[in-house]
Amino acid sequence: MSDDKKVIYLDNAATTRTKPEVVEAMLPFFTEYYGNPSSVYDFSGISKKAVSDARQILASSIGAKPQEIYFTAGGSESDNWAIKAAAEAYQKKGRHIITSKIEHHAVLHTCQYLERQGFEVTYLDVDENGVIKLEELKRAIRPDTILISIMFANNEIGTMEPIKEIGQLAKEHQILFHTDAVQAYAHVPIDVDECHIDMLSASGHKLSGPKGIGFLYIRTGVKILSFIHGGAQERKRRAGTENVPGIVGLGKAAELAMATLKERAEKEKGLRDRLIRRVLSEVPYTRLNGHPTDRLPNNADFAFQFIEGESLLIMLDMAGICGSSGSACTSGSLDPSHVLLAIGLPHEIAHGSLRLTLSEETTMEEIDYVVGEIKRIVERLRSMSPLYEDFVKQGR
Ligand SMILES: *Cc1c(COP(=O)(O)O)cnc(C)c1O
């Protein structure tokens, strides 16, 4: 892409721009204060304090204690750790895990791995909006269930899950409750006590922080084993010299995000709703995927009949617009996403999906330009589609 072409970035669920203030906060920890937090001299005390300050900020952002925050290399590691280590630590009690069909692959593939190790996993269905059914969850609970892992909000369709009710159920049955909050953290308010969350995954690069850093909240009293063996870092549960600049960046990003959470969500919701309203009313044969209201403030996910999401993405890219589609390129064939299939979309409709995720930097002008481009491109693609032609002929 040429330098002078302005990019309209609407793929903030994939990753976000690291804020300049965050980068600025990180820089001295590469060049000036590069000491190892584990060393004894005064100089490294600066790094150590920076790590502990960040831990404090993260803890207070979810109503936790600092010693319950463990730094990781991001959301995938946090999910892997929570699920594998809990399974291992609690396997004497039982070997049954409950999750949902719409989890991120970091959760789904970890559960599949555990199935190969002899664990049993129940994958809960979701309704047409992507919400798990509490009744089905209740029925799935068994005496040997040791863990429930359900995401706070879905990364593709933006649907928020009934986390408080799930936490309540888990607590009543004395089952551990893990939530992948990578999309929700610092975008919607979260209180681990109120929702009875035992473990929570978050990732820096989904909240305008750096990539390759995240955290796992582990409630005091949860028996969980070390994930990376080695030194005594992270209370002997996650060895390795701390990613100090990353941790400082994550702390700064969380501090900024928490301070603006409400206004940011309001602003994003306003633009998101304008986007949804205009697309649904101006582009025929289109649906909104995910819950109409209980969804992430910055997420709009559409399915356009008679077109391929990939073609739409490429043409949007040519118009300077970054979005994403629900298709995942698996072994050369374009399979529709497991999330869209789980909400009951037929294959041919699930193929024509487009996810647009906003940031606080998104403007109304951008949204209006994007709607115009979607209209133009969808019309163009449909005009080349034999399926659409047949459909139109039949209609007459
Ligand atoms: C992005 C994402 C992850 C993975 O996080 P990384 O930091 O990229 O490893 C996990 N779960 C959800 C819901 C995500 O959106």
GROMACS .gro file of N, CA and C in nm, residues 167-287:
model
  363
  167GLY      N    1  -2.104  -1.764   3.629
  167GLY     CA    2  -2.020  -1.763   3.748
  167GLY      C    3  -2.096  -1.811   3.871
  168GLN      N    4  -2.220  -1.767   3.881
  168GLN     CA    5  -2.305  -1.807   3.993
  168GLN      C    6  -2.325  -1.960   3.993
  169LEU      N    7  -2.356  -2.013   3.875
  169LEU     CA    8  -2.376  -2.158   3.862
  169LEU      C    9  -2.248  -2.235   3.898
  170ALA      N   10  -2.136  -2.186   3.846
  170ALA     CA   11  -2.008  -2.253   3.872
  170ALA      C   12  -1.981  -2.253   4.022
  171LYS      N   13  -2.009  -2.139   4.084
  171LYS     CA   14  -1.982  -2.127   4.227
  171LYS      C   15  -2.071  -2.224   4.307
  172GLU      N   16  -2.199  -2.227   4.273
  172GLU     CA   17  -2.292  -2.317   4.343
  172GLU      C   18  -2.247  -2.463   4.336
  173HIS      N   19  -2.187  -2.499   4.223
  173HIS     CA   20  -2.144  -2.638   4.204
  173HIS      C   21  -1.997  -2.658   4.235
  174GLN      N   22  -1.933  -2.554   4.287
  174GLN     CA   23  -1.790  -2.560   4.321
  174GLN      C   24  -1.705  -2.608   4.203
  175ILE      N   25  -1.733  -2.544   4.089
  175ILE     CA   26  -1.656  -2.574   3.968
  175ILE      C   27  -1.578  -2.447   3.933
  176LEU      N   28  -1.455  -2.463   3.889
  176LEU     CA   29  -1.376  -2.346   3.851
  176LEU      C   30  -1.437  -2.281   3.728
  177PHE      N   31  -1.429  -2.147   3.726
  177PHE     CA   32  -1.483  -2.073   3.612
  177PHE      C   33  -1.373  -1.987   3.550
  178HIS      N   34  -1.338  -2.020   3.427
  178HIS     CA   35  -1.241  -1.940   3.351
  178HIS      C   36  -1.316  -1.865   3.241
  179THR      N   37  -1.277  -1.739   3.218
  179THR     CA   38  -1.335  -1.666   3.105
  179THR      C   39  -1.226  -1.603   3.020
  180ASP      N   40  -1.237  -1.622   2.889
  180ASP     CA   41  -1.150  -1.555   2.794
  180ASP      C   42  -1.210  -1.416   2.774
  181ALA      N   43  -1.148  -1.317   2.839
  181ALA     CA   44  -1.202  -1.180   2.832
  181ALA      C   45  -1.116  -1.093   2.740
  182VAL      N   46  -1.046  -1.157   2.647
  182VAL     CA   47  -0.952  -1.082   2.563
  182VAL      C   48  -1.024  -0.969   2.486
  183GLN      N   49  -1.144  -0.995   2.436
  183GLN     CA   50  -1.215  -0.889   2.362
  183GLN      C   51  -1.287  -0.792   2.455
  184ALA      N   52  -1.322  -0.838   2.574
  184ALA     CA   53  -1.405  -0.756   2.662
  184ALA      C   54  -1.324  -0.667   2.755
  185TYR      N   55  -1.209  -0.717   2.797
  185TYR     CA   56  -1.131  -0.646   2.898
  185TYR      C   57  -1.093  -0.506   2.851
  186ALA      N   58  -1.120  -0.408   2.938
  186ALA     CA   59  -1.092  -0.266   2.911
  186ALA      C   60  -1.184  -0.208   2.803
  187HIS      N   61  -1.283  -0.285   2.759
  187HIS     CA   62  -1.385  -0.234   2.667
  187HIS      C   63  -1.522  -0.229   2.735
  188VAL      N   64  -1.543  -0.322   2.829
  188VAL     CA   65  -1.664  -0.319   2.912
  188VAL      C   66  -1.619  -0.341   3.057
  189PRO      N   67  -1.696  -0.291   3.155
  189PRO     CA   68  -1.652  -0.308   3.295
  189PRO      C   69  -1.655  -0.455   3.335
  190ILE      N   70  -1.555  -0.498   3.412
  190ILE     CA   71  -1.549  -0.637   3.460
  190ILE      C   72  -1.511  -0.636   3.607
  191ASP      N   73  -1.587  -0.711   3.686
  191ASP     CA   74  -1.552  -0.727   3.827
  191ASP      C   75  -1.551  -0.876   3.856
  192VAL      N   76  -1.433  -0.928   3.889
  192VAL     CA   77  -1.419  -1.074   3.903
  192VAL      C   78  -1.499  -1.129   4.021
  193ASP      N   79  -1.518  -1.048   4.125
  193ASP     CA   80  -1.595  -1.097   4.239
  193ASP      C   81  -1.744  -1.102   4.207
  194GLU      N   82  -1.791  -0.993   4.147
  194GLU     CA   83  -1.932  -0.986   4.113
  194GLU      C   84  -1.972  -1.101   4.018
  195CYS      N   85  -1.881  -1.139   3.930
  195CYS     CA   86  -1.914  -1.244   3.832
  195CYS      C   87  -1.861  -1.381   3.875
  196HIS      N   88  -1.804  -1.390   3.994
  196HIS     CA   89  -1.749  -1.518   4.044
  196HIS      C   90  -1.653  -1.581   3.944
  197ILE      N   91  -1.565  -1.499   3.891
  197ILE     CA   92  -1.466  -1.550   3.795
  197ILE      C   93  -1.343  -1.598   3.873
  198ASP      N   94  -1.297  -1.719   3.842
  198ASP     CA   95  -1.178  -1.772   3.909
  198ASP      C   96  -1.051  -1.745   3.828
  199MET      N   97  -1.066  -1.743   3.697
  199MET     CA   98  -0.951  -1.716   3.610
  199MET      C   99  -1.000  -1.634   3.492
  200LEU      N  100  -0.916  -1.538   3.450
  200LEU     CA  101  -0.956  -1.449   3.340
  200LEU      C  102  -0.835  -1.419   3.252
  201SER      N  103  -0.854  -1.434   3.120
  201SER     CA  104  -0.746  -1.406   3.025
  201SER      C  105  -0.764  -1.269   2.961
  202ALA      N  106  -0.653  -1.197   2.947
  202ALA     CA  107  -0.656  -1.067   2.877
  202ALA      C  108  -0.527  -1.052   2.797
  203SER      N  109  -0.532  -0.964   2.696
  203SER     CA  110  -0.417  -0.947   2.608
  203SER      C  111  -0.394  -0.799   2.575
  204GLY      N  112  -0.269  -0.754   2.582
  204GLY     CA  113  -0.235  -0.613   2.564
  204GLY      C  114  -0.275  -0.554   2.430
  205HIS      N  115  -0.253  -0.631   2.322
  205HIS     CA  116  -0.271  -0.570   2.191
  205HIS      C  117  -0.417  -0.554   2.149
  206LYS      N  118  -0.511  -0.598   2.234
  206LYS     CA  119  -0.652  -0.575   2.204
  206LYS      C  120  -0.704  -0.450   2.276
  207LEU      N  121  -0.616  -0.382   2.350
  207LEU     CA  122  -0.659  -0.261   2.420
  207LEU      C  123  -0.561  -0.146   2.398
  208SER      N  124  -0.510  -0.137   2.275
  208SER     CA  125  -0.414  -0.031   2.241
  208SER      C  126  -0.284  -0.040   2.318
  209GLY      N  127  -0.250  -0.161   2.356
  209GLY     CA  128  -0.121  -0.189   2.419
  209GLY      C  129  -0.035  -0.270   2.324
  210PRO      N  130   0.084  -0.310   2.370
  210PRO     CA  131   0.174  -0.385   2.282
  210PRO      C  132   0.132  -0.531   2.262
  211LYS      N  133   0.187  -0.590   2.158
  211LYS     CA  134   0.163  -0.732   2.129
  211LYS      C  135   0.258  -0.819   2.211
  212GLY      N  136   0.219  -0.943   2.233
  212GLY     CA  137   0.308  -1.036   2.302
  212GLY      C  138   0.311  -1.019   2.453
  213ILE      N  139   0.212  -0.952   2.507
  213ILE     CA  140   0.203  -0.940   2.653
  213ILE      C  141   0.055  -0.948   2.692
  214GLY      N  142   0.029  -1.018   2.799
  214GLY     CA  143  -0.108  -1.029   2.848
  214GLY      C  144  -0.102  -1.070   2.994
  215PHE      N  145  -0.218  -1.102   3.048
  215PHE     CA  146  -0.214  -1.154   3.185
  215PHE      C  147  -0.321  -1.259   3.204
  216LEU      N  148  -0.298  -1.339   3.307
  216LEU     CA  149  -0.400  -1.433   3.353
  216LEU      C  150  -0.428  -1.398   3.498
  217TYR      N  151  -0.554  -1.371   3.528
  217TYR     CA  152  -0.595  -1.353   3.667
  217TYR      C  153  -0.625  -1.491   3.722
  218ILE      N  154  -0.568  -1.521   3.837
  218ILE     CA  155  -0.598  -1.649   3.905
  218ILE      C  156  -0.638  -1.617   4.049
  219ARG      N  157  -0.761  -1.646   4.082
  219ARG     CA  158  -0.811  -1.616   4.216
  219ARG      C  159  -0.730  -1.690   4.323
  220THR      N  160  -0.706  -1.621   4.435
  220THR     CA  161  -0.635  -1.682   4.547
  220THR      C  162  -0.709  -1.809   4.589
  221GLY      N  163  -0.634  -1.915   4.608
  221GLY     CA  164  -0.697  -2.040   4.652
  221GLY      C  165  -0.715  -2.139   4.539
  222VAL      N  166  -0.713  -2.089   4.415
  222VAL     CA  167  -0.724  -2.181   4.302
  222VAL      C  168  -0.591  -2.254   4.290
  223LYS      N  169  -0.604  -2.386   4.287
  223LYS     CA  170  -0.485  -2.470   4.278
  223LYS      C  171  -0.446  -2.474   4.131
  224ILE      N  172  -0.339  -2.407   4.096
  224ILE     CA  173  -0.303  -2.414   3.955
  224ILE      C  174  -0.152  -2.430   3.944
  225LEU      N  175  -0.110  -2.513   3.850
  225LEU     CA  176   0.030  -2.548   3.842
  225LEU      C  177   0.106  -2.449   3.756
  226SER      N  178   0.237  -2.450   3.775
  226SER     CA  179   0.325  -2.366   3.697
  226SER      C  180   0.311  -2.402   3.550
  227PHE      N  181   0.315  -2.300   3.465
  227PHE     CA  182   0.300  -2.326   3.322
  227PHE      C  183   0.437  -2.333   3.256
  228ILE      N  184   0.524  -2.241   3.292
  228ILE     CA  185   0.660  -2.242   3.239
  228ILE      C  186   0.752  -2.269   3.356
  229HIS      N  187   0.826  -2.376   3.350
  229HIS     CA  188   0.914  -2.412   3.461
  229HIS      C  189   1.050  -2.345   3.445
  230GLY      N  190   1.107  -2.303   3.554
  230GLY     CA  191   1.237  -2.235   3.549
  230GLY      C  192   1.256  -2.153   3.675
  231GLY      N  193   1.281  -2.025   3.658
  231GLY     CA  194   1.307  -1.936   3.772
  231GLY      C  195   1.182  -1.912   3.856
  232ALA      N  196   1.200  -1.826   3.957
  232ALA     CA  197   1.094  -1.807   4.055
  232ALA      C  198   1.001  -1.690   4.022
  233GLN      N  199   1.008  -1.639   3.897
  233GLN     CA  200   0.924  -1.523   3.862
  233GLN      C  201   0.775  -1.558   3.874
  234GLU      N  202   0.694  -1.454   3.888
  234GLU     CA  203   0.548  -1.470   3.895
  234GLU      C  204   0.509  -1.575   4.000
  235ARG      N  205   0.562  -1.556   4.118
  235ARG     CA  206   0.531  -1.645   4.230
  235ARG      C  207   0.550  -1.792   4.192
  236LYS      N  208   0.656  -1.817   4.121
  236LYS     CA  209   0.698  -1.951   4.079
  236LYS      C  210   0.598  -2.019   3.986
  237ARG      N  211   0.511  -1.942   3.927
  237ARG     CA  212   0.411  -2.005   3.842
  237ARG      C  213   0.436  -1.982   3.694
  238ARG      N  214   0.521  -1.884   3.663
  238ARG     CA  215   0.545  -1.859   3.520
  238ARG      C  216   0.688  -1.806   3.511
  239ALA      N  217   0.780  -1.897   3.486
  239ALA     CA  218   0.921  -1.862   3.488
  239ALA      C  219   0.959  -1.780   3.366
  240GLY      N  220   1.075  -1.715   3.374
  240GLY     CA  221   1.126  -1.635   3.264
  240GLY      C  222   1.139  -1.490   3.305
  241THR      N  223   1.249  -1.427   3.263
  241THR     CA  224   1.268  -1.286   3.294
  241THR      C  225   1.150  -1.207   3.241
  242GLU      N  226   1.096  -1.121   3.323
  242GLU     CA  227   0.976  -1.046   3.286
  242GLU      C  228   0.998  -0.962   3.162
  243ASN      N  229   0.896  -0.953   3.080
  243ASN     CA  230   0.896  -0.863   2.964
  243ASN      C  231   0.863  -0.724   3.018
  244VAL      N  232   0.965  -0.661   3.075
  244VAL     CA  233   0.939  -0.535   3.148
  244VAL      C  234   0.878  -0.426   3.059
  245PRO      N  235   0.936  -0.398   2.941
  245PRO     CA  236   0.872  -0.294   2.858
  245PRO      C  237   0.727  -0.331   2.823
  246GLY      N  238   0.704  -0.457   2.792
  246GLY     CA  239   0.569  -0.502   2.759
  246GLY      C  240   0.474  -0.485   2.876
  247ILE      N  241   0.521  -0.522   2.993
  247ILE     CA  242   0.438  -0.511   3.113
  247ILE      C  243   0.405  -0.364   3.142
  248VAL      N  244   0.506  -0.278   3.128
  248VAL     CA  245   0.484  -0.135   3.149
  248VAL      C  246   0.381  -0.083   3.048
  249GLY      N  247   0.395  -0.129   2.922
  249GLY     CA  248   0.302  -0.087   2.817
  249GLY      C  249   0.160  -0.136   2.844
  250LEU      N  250   0.148  -0.259   2.888
  250LEU     CA  251   0.016  -0.315   2.920
  250LEU      C  252  -0.048  -0.236   3.034
  251GLY      N  253   0.034  -0.206   3.135
  251GLY     CA  254  -0.016  -0.129   3.250
  251GLY      C  255  -0.065   0.008   3.205
  252LYS      N  256   0.015   0.073   3.122
  252LYS     CA  257  -0.021   0.208   3.074
  252LYS      C  258  -0.148   0.202   2.988
  253ALA      N  259  -0.154   0.103   2.900
  253ALA     CA  260  -0.271   0.089   2.812
  253ALA      C  261  -0.397   0.066   2.895
  254ALA      N  262  -0.384  -0.017   2.999
  254ALA     CA  263  -0.501  -0.046   3.083
  254ALA      C  264  -0.542   0.079   3.161
  255GLU      N  265  -0.443   0.153   3.210
  255GLU     CA  266  -0.473   0.275   3.285
  255GLU      C  267  -0.551   0.374   3.197
  256LEU      N  268  -0.501   0.394   3.075
  256LEU     CA  269  -0.567   0.487   2.983
  256LEU      C  270  -0.706   0.435   2.945
  257ALA      N  271  -0.713   0.305   2.917
  257ALA     CA  272  -0.841   0.248   2.872
  257ALA      C  273  -0.946   0.253   2.982
  258MET      N  274  -0.905   0.225   3.105
  258MET     CA  275  -1.002   0.226   3.214
  258MET      C  276  -1.052   0.367   3.242
  259ALA      N  277  -0.962   0.465   3.227
  259ALA     CA  278  -1.000   0.605   3.254
  259ALA      C  279  -1.103   0.657   3.154
  260THR      N  280  -1.102   0.599   3.032
  260THR     CA  281  -1.191   0.651   2.929
  260THR      C  282  -1.300   0.551   2.890
  261LEU      N  283  -1.309   0.442   2.965
  261LEU     CA  284  -1.395   0.331   2.924
  261LEU      C  285  -1.538   0.374   2.886
  262LYS      N  286  -1.598   0.455   2.974
  262LYS     CA  287  -1.739   0.489   2.952
  262LYS      C  288  -1.761   0.575   2.828
  263GLU      N  289  -1.683   0.684   2.819
  263GLU     CA  290  -1.701   0.775   2.703
  263GLU      C  291  -1.666   0.703   2.574
  264ARG      N  292  -1.560   0.622   2.580
  264ARG     CA  293  -1.515   0.550   2.462
  264ARG      C  294  -1.626   0.456   2.413
  265ALA      N  295  -1.683   0.381   2.508
  265ALA     CA  296  -1.788   0.286   2.471
  265ALA      C  297  -1.907   0.361   2.412
  266GLU      N  298  -1.942   0.475   2.471
  266GLU     CA  299  -2.056   0.552   2.420
  266GLU      C  300  -2.030   0.599   2.278
  267LYS      N  301  -1.909   0.650   2.257
  267LYS     CA  302  -1.874   0.703   2.125
  267LYS      C  303  -1.876   0.590   2.021
  268GLU      N  304  -1.813   0.477   2.058
  268GLU     CA  305  -1.807   0.365   1.964
  268GLU      C  306  -1.946   0.310   1.933
  269LYS      N  307  -2.028   0.302   2.037
  269LYS     CA  308  -2.164   0.251   2.019
  269LYS      C  309  -2.242   0.337   1.923
  270GLY      N  310  -2.229   0.468   1.937
  270GLY     CA  311  -2.299   0.562   1.849
  270GLY      C  312  -2.263   0.537   1.704
  271LEU      N  313  -2.132   0.525   1.678
  271LEU     CA  314  -2.086   0.503   1.540
  271LEU      C  315  -2.123   0.363   1.492
  272ARG      N  316  -2.108   0.265   1.582
  272ARG     CA  317  -2.141   0.127   1.548
  272ARG      C  318  -2.288   0.118   1.507
  273ASP      N  319  -2.375   0.183   1.584
  273ASP     CA  320  -2.518   0.174   1.556
  273ASP      C  321  -2.553   0.245   1.425
  274ARG      N  322  -2.483   0.353   1.397
  274ARG     CA  323  -2.503   0.421   1.268
  274ARG      C  324  -2.462   0.329   1.153
  275LEU      N  325  -2.348   0.264   1.171
  275LEU     CA  326  -2.298   0.170   1.070
  275LEU      C  327  -2.399   0.058   1.048
  276ILE      N  328  -2.445  -0.002   1.157
  276ILE     CA  329  -2.539  -0.114   1.148
  276ILE      C  330  -2.670  -0.069   1.082
  277ARG      N  331  -2.722   0.043   1.130
  277ARG     CA  332  -2.849   0.093   1.080
  277ARG      C  333  -2.841   0.118   0.929
  278ARG      N  334  -2.735   0.187   0.889
  278ARG     CA  335  -2.723   0.222   0.747
  278ARG      C  336  -2.702   0.099   0.659
  279VAL      N  337  -2.614   0.008   0.703
  279VAL     CA  338  -2.588  -0.110   0.620
  279VAL      C  339  -2.716  -0.193   0.606
  280LEU      N  340  -2.784  -0.217   0.718
  280LEU     CA  341  -2.904  -0.301   0.711
  280LEU      C  342  -3.013  -0.237   0.627
  281SER      N  343  -3.024  -0.104   0.631
  281SER     CA  344  -3.134  -0.042   0.557
  281SER      C  345  -3.095  -0.013   0.412
  282GLU      N  346  -2.965   0.001   0.384
  282GLU     CA  347  -2.928   0.042   0.248
  282GLU      C  348  -2.873  -0.072   0.161
  283VAL      N  349  -2.837  -0.184   0.224
  283VAL     CA  350  -2.789  -0.298   0.146
  283VAL      C  351  -2.888  -0.412   0.163
  284PRO      N  352  -2.962  -0.448   0.057
  284PRO     CA  353  -3.062  -0.552   0.073
  284PRO      C  354  -3.000  -0.690   0.097
  285TYR      N  355  -3.079  -0.783   0.147
  285TYR     CA  356  -3.037  -0.922   0.173
  285TYR      C  357  -2.911  -0.926   0.260
  286THR      N  358  -2.919  -0.854   0.370
  286THR     CA  359  -2.807  -0.844   0.463
  286THR      C  360  -2.858  -0.869   0.603
  287ARG      N  361  -2.779  -0.936   0.684
  287ARG     CA  362  -2.819  -0.953   0.824
  287ARG      C  363  -2.704  -0.916   0.917
   0.00000   0.00000   0.00000
